[in-house]
Amino acid sequence: MTGEWIRPLICPVCARPLGDYGQVWRCPAGHSFDVAREGYANLLRRHKKLPETVGDTPEMLRARREFLARGFYEPLSEVINEIVVTAVATLPAPVIVDMGCGEGYYLRRLAARLAGQPTALFGVDVAKTAVRLAAKGGGGHGRYLVADVNEPLPFADQSVHVLLNLFAPRHPAEFARLLAPGGLLLIVIPAPDHLQSLRDRFVLMGIQPEKGAHITAQFAGLFVAQPAQTVSFPLQLDAFSLSWLIQMMPGARHLTPPQQEAIAQTPGMETVASFVVMRMMRDE
Ligand SMILES: [Zn+2]
């Protein structure tokens, strides 16, 4: 076996610990998972065929990568990094998992911020295309895997110190199982007024105002919620970034021709990004 980093991972078939054998991860029962050239492994249960609509489409991923590469959401990434850095400050070798990592923007920036500290970083997403992109761009800083948040997750009980869940689906019972006592769950969702002027202008779908309360209720009893924090900052969008931003939005595939035309005719605009950052602590 080559690495200690794999310690938190368990076999998705039999839940025994996985070992790192270079090009393959394998459990003592002989279940093995090939590591792709880009450096990720597929830990979905073998027989499960996911519908095509699960996870982000390649178009959404490409738009997100272009948009994020321009630094528009850097202020949010900075807030996330500060919270995580503080949370792991006293831990000798923290395990950090980004559950729903997408193309890996936030985990990449966190890895850069934690460079030089012995941390184990994992990026998990159900969309293989996303995980492949994340692993390719990860520069060897993290380990990436394909797994479904609706299934038992391939991490051992209490093996994770920080769990990031950024604009991604959640599984309260599984999150509680894999977080260590005192561990931090950091959830980020769009605030109800996120991109309000843009939504109004192009008649785009709104955000459920009760989403934050719903999540707090979902996790009550399993986690102790800290006061939520709102992070808002202006965005100066040119025509390209406006189009990418709209393609990143969940309703993008249902835009009508008049909406598409209105967007295409817009040279740019200013709007405000607004997020709710929720911190939940696993009971000691
Ligand atoms: Zn196994």
mmCIF file of C-alpha atoms and ligand atoms in Angstrom:
data_model
loop_
_atom_site.group_PDB
_atom_site.id
_atom_site.type_symbol
_atom_site.label_atom_id
_atom_site.label_comp_id
_atom_site.label_asym_id
_atom_site.label_seq_id
_atom_site.Cartn_x
_atom_site.Cartn_y
_atom_site.Cartn_z
ATOM 1 C CA MET A 1 0.000 0.000 0.000
ATOM 2 C CA THR A 2 1.313 3.434 -0.877
ATOM 3 C CA GLY A 3 -0.565 6.096 1.036
ATOM 4 C CA GLU A 4 -1.973 6.935 4.460
ATOM 5 C CA TRP A 5 -4.231 9.560 2.914
ATOM 6 C CA ILE A 6 -6.793 6.888 1.972
ATOM 7 C CA ARG A 7 -7.570 5.966 5.598
ATOM 8 C CA PRO A 8 -11.014 7.686 5.694
ATOM 9 C CA LEU A 9 -12.270 5.884 2.585
ATOM 10 C CA ILE A 10 -14.310 2.712 2.775
ATOM 11 C CA CYS A 11 -15.455 0.267 0.113
ATOM 12 C CA PRO A 12 -18.864 1.272 -1.291
ATOM 13 C CA VAL A 13 -19.818 -2.413 -1.598
ATOM 14 C CA CYS A 14 -18.857 -3.893 1.790
ATOM 15 C CA ALA A 15 -17.769 -0.862 3.900
ATOM 16 C CA ARG A 16 -14.333 -2.329 4.696
ATOM 17 C CA PRO A 17 -11.376 0.103 4.520
ATOM 18 C CA LEU A 18 -9.967 0.852 1.089
ATOM 19 C CA GLY A 19 -6.242 0.638 0.394
ATOM 20 C CA ASP A 20 -4.264 2.667 -2.141
ATOM 21 C CA TYR A 21 -2.444 0.431 -4.639
ATOM 22 C CA GLY A 22 -1.445 3.131 -7.095
ATOM 23 C CA GLN A 23 -3.666 2.634 -10.105
ATOM 24 C CA VAL A 24 -6.322 0.877 -8.064
ATOM 25 C CA TRP A 25 -8.051 1.271 -4.693
ATOM 26 C CA ARG A 26 -8.955 -2.087 -3.147
ATOM 27 C CA CYS A 27 -10.647 -3.443 -0.007
ATOM 28 C CA PRO A 28 -9.657 -6.636 1.883
ATOM 29 C CA ALA A 29 -12.632 -8.460 0.296
ATOM 30 C CA GLY A 30 -11.175 -7.822 -3.153
ATOM 31 C CA HIS A 31 -13.524 -5.144 -4.444
ATOM 32 C CA SER A 32 -11.373 -2.861 -6.533
ATOM 33 C CA PHE A 33 -11.791 0.550 -8.110
ATOM 34 C CA ASP A 34 -9.613 1.790 -10.937
ATOM 35 C CA VAL A 35 -8.016 5.194 -10.638
ATOM 36 C CA ALA A 36 -8.513 7.139 -13.870
ATOM 37 C CA ARG A 37 -5.618 8.847 -15.631
ATOM 38 C CA GLU A 38 -6.773 12.191 -14.238
ATOM 39 C CA GLY A 39 -6.510 10.804 -10.698
ATOM 40 C CA TYR A 40 -10.057 10.070 -9.565
ATOM 41 C CA ALA A 41 -11.973 6.855 -8.911
ATOM 42 C CA ASN A 42 -15.589 5.928 -9.433
ATOM 43 C CA LEU A 43 -17.053 4.657 -6.145
ATOM 44 C CA LEU A 44 -20.660 4.492 -7.300
ATOM 45 C CA ARG A 45 -22.247 1.125 -6.667
ATOM 46 C CA ARG A 46 -21.568 -0.923 -9.745
ATOM 47 C CA HIS A 47 -25.079 -1.695 -10.928
ATOM 48 C CA LYS A 48 -26.572 1.657 -10.329
ATOM 49 C CA LYS A 49 -27.394 3.489 -13.523
ATOM 50 C CA LEU A 50 -28.032 7.132 -12.781
ATOM 51 C CA PRO A 51 -30.439 9.129 -14.922
ATOM 52 C CA GLU A 52 -28.767 11.476 -17.414
ATOM 53 C CA THR A 53 -30.142 14.490 -15.574
ATOM 54 C CA VAL A 54 -28.247 13.785 -12.346
ATOM 55 C CA GLY A 55 -25.614 16.394 -11.510
ATOM 56 C CA ASP A 56 -24.625 19.277 -13.745
ATOM 57 C CA THR A 57 -24.583 19.060 -17.522
ATOM 58 C CA PRO A 58 -21.245 19.554 -19.349
ATOM 59 C CA GLU A 59 -22.539 22.949 -20.575
ATOM 60 C CA MET A 60 -23.285 24.078 -17.022
ATOM 61 C CA LEU A 61 -19.854 22.885 -15.897
ATOM 62 C CA ARG A 62 -18.080 24.733 -18.685
ATOM 63 C CA ALA A 63 -19.998 27.938 -17.978
ATOM 64 C CA ARG A 64 -19.230 27.638 -14.271
ATOM 65 C CA ARG A 65 -15.536 27.072 -14.890
ATOM 66 C CA GLU A 66 -15.296 30.150 -17.161
ATOM 67 C CA PHE A 67 -17.275 32.309 -14.748
ATOM 68 C CA LEU A 68 -15.426 31.230 -11.617
ATOM 69 C CA ALA A 69 -12.040 31.546 -13.341
ATOM 70 C CA ARG A 70 -12.740 35.298 -13.635
ATOM 71 C CA GLY A 71 -12.777 35.541 -9.855
ATOM 72 C CA PHE A 72 -16.390 36.715 -9.518
ATOM 73 C CA TYR A 73 -17.045 34.497 -6.495
ATOM 74 C CA GLU A 74 -13.642 34.957 -4.909
ATOM 75 C CA PRO A 75 -15.086 36.891 -1.929
ATOM 76 C CA LEU A 76 -17.219 33.852 -1.067
ATOM 77 C CA SER A 77 -14.266 31.513 -1.488
ATOM 78 C CA GLU A 78 -12.263 33.725 0.910
ATOM 79 C CA VAL A 79 -14.990 33.542 3.567
ATOM 80 C CA ILE A 80 -15.127 29.739 3.232
ATOM 81 C CA ASN A 81 -11.336 29.479 3.465
ATOM 82 C CA GLU A 82 -11.165 31.610 6.613
ATOM 83 C CA ILE A 83 -13.822 29.522 8.363
ATOM 84 C CA VAL A 84 -12.110 26.245 7.435
ATOM 85 C CA VAL A 85 -8.614 27.449 8.315
ATOM 86 C CA THR A 86 -9.872 28.491 11.756
ATOM 87 C CA ALA A 87 -11.726 25.210 12.243
ATOM 88 C CA VAL A 88 -8.701 23.029 11.482
ATOM 89 C CA ALA A 89 -6.056 25.231 13.136
ATOM 90 C CA THR A 90 -5.467 22.904 16.084
ATOM 91 C CA LEU A 91 -5.857 19.587 14.251
ATOM 92 C CA PRO A 92 -2.653 17.729 13.328
ATOM 93 C CA ALA A 93 -3.946 16.113 10.107
ATOM 94 C CA PRO A 94 -7.472 17.225 9.290
ATOM 95 C CA VAL A 95 -9.655 15.456 6.738
ATOM 96 C CA ILE A 96 -11.723 17.847 4.622
ATOM 97 C CA VAL A 97 -14.397 16.695 2.195
ATOM 98 C CA ASP A 98 -16.175 18.843 -0.395
ATOM 99 C CA MET A 99 -19.453 17.004 -0.938
ATOM 100 C CA GLY A 100 -20.764 18.133 -4.310
ATOM 101 C CA CYS A 101 -17.448 19.667 -5.416
ATOM 102 C CA GLY A 102 -18.492 20.293 -9.022
ATOM 103 C CA GLU A 103 -15.501 21.317 -11.118
ATOM 104 C CA GLY A 104 -13.528 21.921 -7.921
ATOM 105 C CA TYR A 105 -13.134 25.707 -7.716
ATOM 106 C CA TYR A 106 -13.643 26.098 -3.962
ATOM 107 C CA LEU A 107 -11.609 23.019 -3.019
ATOM 108 C CA ARG A 108 -8.727 24.123 -5.263
ATOM 109 C CA ARG A 109 -8.597 27.521 -3.604
ATOM 110 C CA LEU A 110 -8.833 25.947 -0.154
ATOM 111 C CA ALA A 111 -5.978 23.564 -1.031
ATOM 112 C CA ALA A 112 -3.839 26.523 -2.077
ATOM 113 C CA ARG A 113 -4.657 28.300 1.200
ATOM 114 C CA LEU A 114 -3.734 25.207 3.242
ATOM 115 C CA ALA A 115 -0.596 24.411 1.238
ATOM 116 C CA GLY A 116 2.208 23.229 3.489
ATOM 117 C CA GLN A 117 -0.154 21.904 6.167
ATOM 118 C CA PRO A 118 -0.710 18.154 6.312
ATOM 119 C CA THR A 119 -4.349 17.925 5.283
ATOM 120 C CA ALA A 120 -6.283 15.270 3.398
ATOM 121 C CA LEU A 121 -8.677 16.872 0.917
ATOM 122 C CA PHE A 122 -11.393 14.971 -0.908
ATOM 123 C CA GLY A 123 -13.688 16.222 -3.661
ATOM 124 C CA VAL A 124 -16.860 14.217 -4.224
ATOM 125 C CA ASP A 125 -19.506 14.627 -6.891
ATOM 126 C CA VAL A 126 -22.085 12.436 -8.574
ATOM 127 C CA ALA A 127 -21.256 13.877 -12.005
ATOM 128 C CA LYS A 128 -18.237 12.079 -13.463
ATOM 129 C CA THR A 129 -17.583 14.938 -15.894
ATOM 130 C CA ALA A 130 -17.322 17.333 -12.948
ATOM 131 C CA VAL A 131 -15.009 15.058 -10.974
ATOM 132 C CA ARG A 132 -12.782 14.550 -14.003
ATOM 133 C CA LEU A 133 -12.489 18.333 -14.476
ATOM 134 C CA ALA A 134 -11.806 18.837 -10.772
ATOM 135 C CA ALA A 135 -9.121 16.132 -10.663
ATOM 136 C CA LYS A 136 -7.436 17.461 -13.807
ATOM 137 C CA GLY A 137 -7.271 20.978 -12.397
ATOM 138 C CA GLY A 138 -6.503 19.899 -8.834
ATOM 139 C CA GLY A 139 -2.737 19.798 -9.280
ATOM 140 C CA GLY A 140 -2.478 16.703 -7.087
ATOM 141 C CA HIS A 141 -3.696 18.628 -4.018
ATOM 142 C CA GLY A 142 -6.748 16.487 -3.383
ATOM 143 C CA ARG A 143 -8.288 13.116 -4.092
ATOM 144 C CA TYR A 144 -11.432 13.002 -6.130
ATOM 145 C CA LEU A 145 -14.170 10.463 -6.314
ATOM 146 C CA VAL A 146 -17.533 9.884 -7.911
ATOM 147 C CA ALA A 147 -20.199 9.040 -5.345
ATOM 148 C CA ASP A 148 -23.886 9.663 -4.843
ATOM 149 C CA VAL A 149 -24.985 11.701 -1.828
ATOM 150 C CA ASN A 150 -28.263 9.749 -1.831
ATOM 151 C CA GLU A 151 -26.424 6.497 -1.094
ATOM 152 C CA PRO A 152 -24.238 5.492 1.851
ATOM 153 C CA LEU A 153 -21.093 7.594 1.361
ATOM 154 C CA PRO A 154 -17.688 5.862 1.081
ATOM 155 C CA PHE A 155 -16.212 7.442 4.228
ATOM 156 C CA ALA A 156 -15.714 5.694 7.571
ATOM 157 C CA ASP A 157 -17.714 6.740 10.663
ATOM 158 C CA GLN A 158 -16.383 9.943 12.268
ATOM 159 C CA SER A 159 -13.498 10.130 9.792
ATOM 160 C CA VAL A 160 -14.065 13.693 8.525
ATOM 161 C CA HIS A 161 -13.289 16.967 10.331
ATOM 162 C CA VAL A 162 -14.756 19.469 7.883
ATOM 163 C CA LEU A 163 -17.520 18.795 5.415
ATOM 164 C CA LEU A 164 -18.225 21.411 2.761
ATOM 165 C CA ASN A 165 -21.596 21.433 1.058
ATOM 166 C CA LEU A 166 -21.739 24.297 -1.400
ATOM 167 C CA PHE A 167 -24.903 24.608 -3.488
ATOM 168 C CA ALA A 168 -25.155 20.823 -3.450
ATOM 169 C CA PRO A 169 -27.605 18.160 -2.265
ATOM 170 C CA ARG A 170 -27.454 17.057 1.375
ATOM 171 C CA HIS A 171 -27.891 13.855 3.334
ATOM 172 C CA PRO A 172 -28.210 14.772 7.037
ATOM 173 C CA ALA A 173 -27.908 11.261 8.504
ATOM 174 C CA GLU A 174 -24.854 10.397 6.397
ATOM 175 C CA PHE A 175 -23.211 13.756 7.092
ATOM 176 C CA ALA A 176 -23.716 13.154 10.814
ATOM 177 C CA ARG A 177 -22.287 9.633 10.563
ATOM 178 C CA LEU A 178 -19.056 10.556 8.830
ATOM 179 C CA LEU A 179 -18.236 13.754 10.765
ATOM 180 C CA ALA A 180 -15.956 13.412 13.795
ATOM 181 C CA PRO A 181 -17.243 14.736 17.157
ATOM 182 C CA GLY A 182 -16.834 18.518 17.105
ATOM 183 C CA GLY A 183 -16.559 18.406 13.299
ATOM 184 C CA LEU A 184 -17.821 21.257 11.146
ATOM 185 C CA LEU A 185 -20.442 21.121 8.435
ATOM 186 C CA LEU A 186 -20.328 24.234 6.261
ATOM 187 C CA ILE A 187 -23.342 24.701 4.025
ATOM 188 C CA VAL A 188 -23.653 27.532 1.512
ATOM 189 C CA ILE A 189 -26.903 28.327 -0.295
ATOM 190 C CA PRO A 190 -27.997 31.324 -2.360
ATOM 191 C CA ALA A 191 -29.708 34.017 -0.275
ATOM 192 C CA PRO A 192 -33.311 34.852 -1.262
ATOM 193 C CA ASP A 193 -32.097 38.077 -2.939
ATOM 194 C CA HIS A 194 -29.164 36.461 -4.777
ATOM 195 C CA LEU A 195 -28.905 38.072 -8.262
ATOM 196 C CA GLN A 196 -32.273 39.741 -7.678
ATOM 197 C CA SER A 197 -31.930 42.476 -10.316
ATOM 198 C CA LEU A 198 -30.815 39.904 -12.887
ATOM 199 C CA ARG A 199 -33.725 37.600 -12.057
ATOM 200 C CA ASP A 200 -36.188 40.487 -12.307
ATOM 201 C CA ARG A 201 -34.788 41.720 -15.592
ATOM 202 C CA PHE A 202 -34.925 38.374 -17.411
ATOM 203 C CA VAL A 203 -37.888 36.900 -15.501
ATOM 204 C CA LEU A 204 -35.863 34.018 -14.063
ATOM 205 C CA MET A 205 -36.948 31.571 -11.407
ATOM 206 C CA GLY A 206 -36.821 32.863 -7.830
ATOM 207 C CA ILE A 207 -35.147 31.275 -4.804
ATOM 208 C CA GLN A 208 -37.270 29.649 -2.103
ATOM 209 C CA PRO A 209 -37.072 32.157 0.778
ATOM 210 C CA GLU A 210 -37.589 29.411 3.377
ATOM 211 C CA LYS A 211 -34.684 27.260 2.201
ATOM 212 C CA GLY A 212 -32.346 28.207 5.075
ATOM 213 C CA ALA A 213 -34.993 27.435 7.700
ATOM 214 C CA HIS A 214 -35.741 24.142 5.989
ATOM 215 C CA ILE A 215 -32.070 23.114 6.132
ATOM 216 C CA THR A 216 -31.762 24.147 9.786
ATOM 217 C CA ALA A 217 -34.774 21.957 10.576
ATOM 218 C CA GLN A 218 -33.328 19.034 8.569
ATOM 219 C CA PHE A 219 -30.146 19.088 10.636
ATOM 220 C CA ALA A 220 -31.635 19.923 14.049
ATOM 221 C CA GLY A 221 -30.906 17.165 16.571
ATOM 222 C CA LEU A 222 -27.837 16.018 14.648
ATOM 223 C CA PHE A 223 -25.921 19.301 14.644
ATOM 224 C CA VAL A 224 -25.715 22.491 16.661
ATOM 225 C CA ALA A 225 -26.269 25.415 14.300
ATOM 226 C CA GLN A 226 -24.191 28.589 14.688
ATOM 227 C CA PRO A 227 -25.759 31.884 13.600
ATOM 228 C CA ALA A 228 -25.880 32.025 9.801
ATOM 229 C CA GLN A 229 -23.847 34.660 7.995
ATOM 230 C CA THR A 230 -24.879 36.510 4.817
ATOM 231 C CA VAL A 231 -22.144 37.274 2.305
ATOM 232 C CA SER A 232 -23.033 39.820 -0.414
ATOM 233 C CA PHE A 233 -20.945 41.596 -3.017
ATOM 234 C CA PRO A 234 -21.549 43.350 -6.342
ATOM 235 C CA LEU A 235 -20.859 41.754 -9.720
ATOM 236 C CA GLN A 236 -19.960 43.801 -12.802
ATOM 237 C CA LEU A 237 -20.921 41.502 -15.641
ATOM 238 C CA ASP A 238 -19.936 41.861 -19.262
ATOM 239 C CA ALA A 239 -21.901 40.023 -21.967
ATOM 240 C CA PHE A 240 -19.840 36.820 -21.626
ATOM 241 C CA SER A 241 -19.930 36.591 -17.869
ATOM 242 C CA LEU A 242 -23.655 37.367 -17.867
ATOM 243 C CA SER A 243 -24.289 34.481 -20.234
ATOM 244 C CA TRP A 244 -22.094 32.077 -18.229
ATOM 245 C CA LEU A 245 -23.751 33.088 -14.980
ATOM 246 C CA ILE A 246 -27.209 32.427 -16.403
ATOM 247 C CA GLN A 247 -26.100 29.051 -17.786
ATOM 248 C CA MET A 248 -24.929 28.102 -14.282
ATOM 249 C CA MET A 249 -28.413 28.661 -12.877
ATOM 250 C CA PRO A 250 -30.706 25.667 -12.321
ATOM 251 C CA GLY A 251 -33.443 26.999 -14.644
ATOM 252 C CA ALA A 252 -31.078 27.612 -17.570
ATOM 253 C CA ARG A 253 -32.321 24.696 -19.621
ATOM 254 C CA HIS A 254 -35.896 25.974 -19.499
ATOM 255 C CA LEU A 255 -35.272 29.468 -20.877
ATOM 256 C CA THR A 256 -37.806 30.539 -23.505
ATOM 257 C CA PRO A 257 -36.650 32.011 -26.853
ATOM 258 C CA PRO A 258 -37.712 35.562 -25.797
ATOM 259 C CA GLN A 259 -35.700 35.216 -22.572
ATOM 260 C CA GLN A 260 -32.678 33.939 -24.501
ATOM 261 C CA GLU A 261 -33.021 36.833 -26.943
ATOM 262 C CA ALA A 262 -33.205 39.403 -24.111
ATOM 263 C CA ILE A 263 -30.057 37.952 -22.539
ATOM 264 C CA ALA A 264 -28.185 37.871 -25.851
ATOM 265 C CA GLN A 265 -29.076 41.565 -26.465
ATOM 266 C CA THR A 266 -27.674 42.698 -23.107
ATOM 267 C CA PRO A 267 -24.129 44.086 -23.275
ATOM 268 C CA GLY A 268 -23.657 43.679 -19.525
ATOM 269 C CA MET A 269 -25.128 44.701 -16.197
ATOM 270 C CA GLU A 270 -24.457 45.093 -12.522
ATOM 271 C CA THR A 271 -26.083 42.867 -9.959
ATOM 272 C CA VAL A 272 -25.444 41.637 -6.430
ATOM 273 C CA ALA A 273 -24.449 38.110 -5.436
ATOM 274 C CA SER A 274 -25.727 37.094 -2.027
ATOM 275 C CA PHE A 275 -25.171 33.871 -0.109
ATOM 276 C CA VAL A 276 -26.087 32.363 3.224
ATOM 277 C CA VAL A 277 -23.190 30.620 4.965
ATOM 278 C CA MET A 278 -24.416 28.138 7.561
ATOM 279 C CA ARG A 279 -22.101 26.584 10.116
ATOM 280 C CA MET A 280 -23.177 23.473 11.992
ATOM 281 C CA MET A 281 -21.156 21.650 14.606
ATOM 282 C CA ARG A 282 -21.391 17.929 15.220
ATOM 283 C CA ASP A 283 -22.118 17.232 18.885
ATOM 284 C CA GLU A 284 -19.022 16.418 20.907
HETATM 285 ZN ZN ZN B 1 -15.355 -4.311 -0.412
#
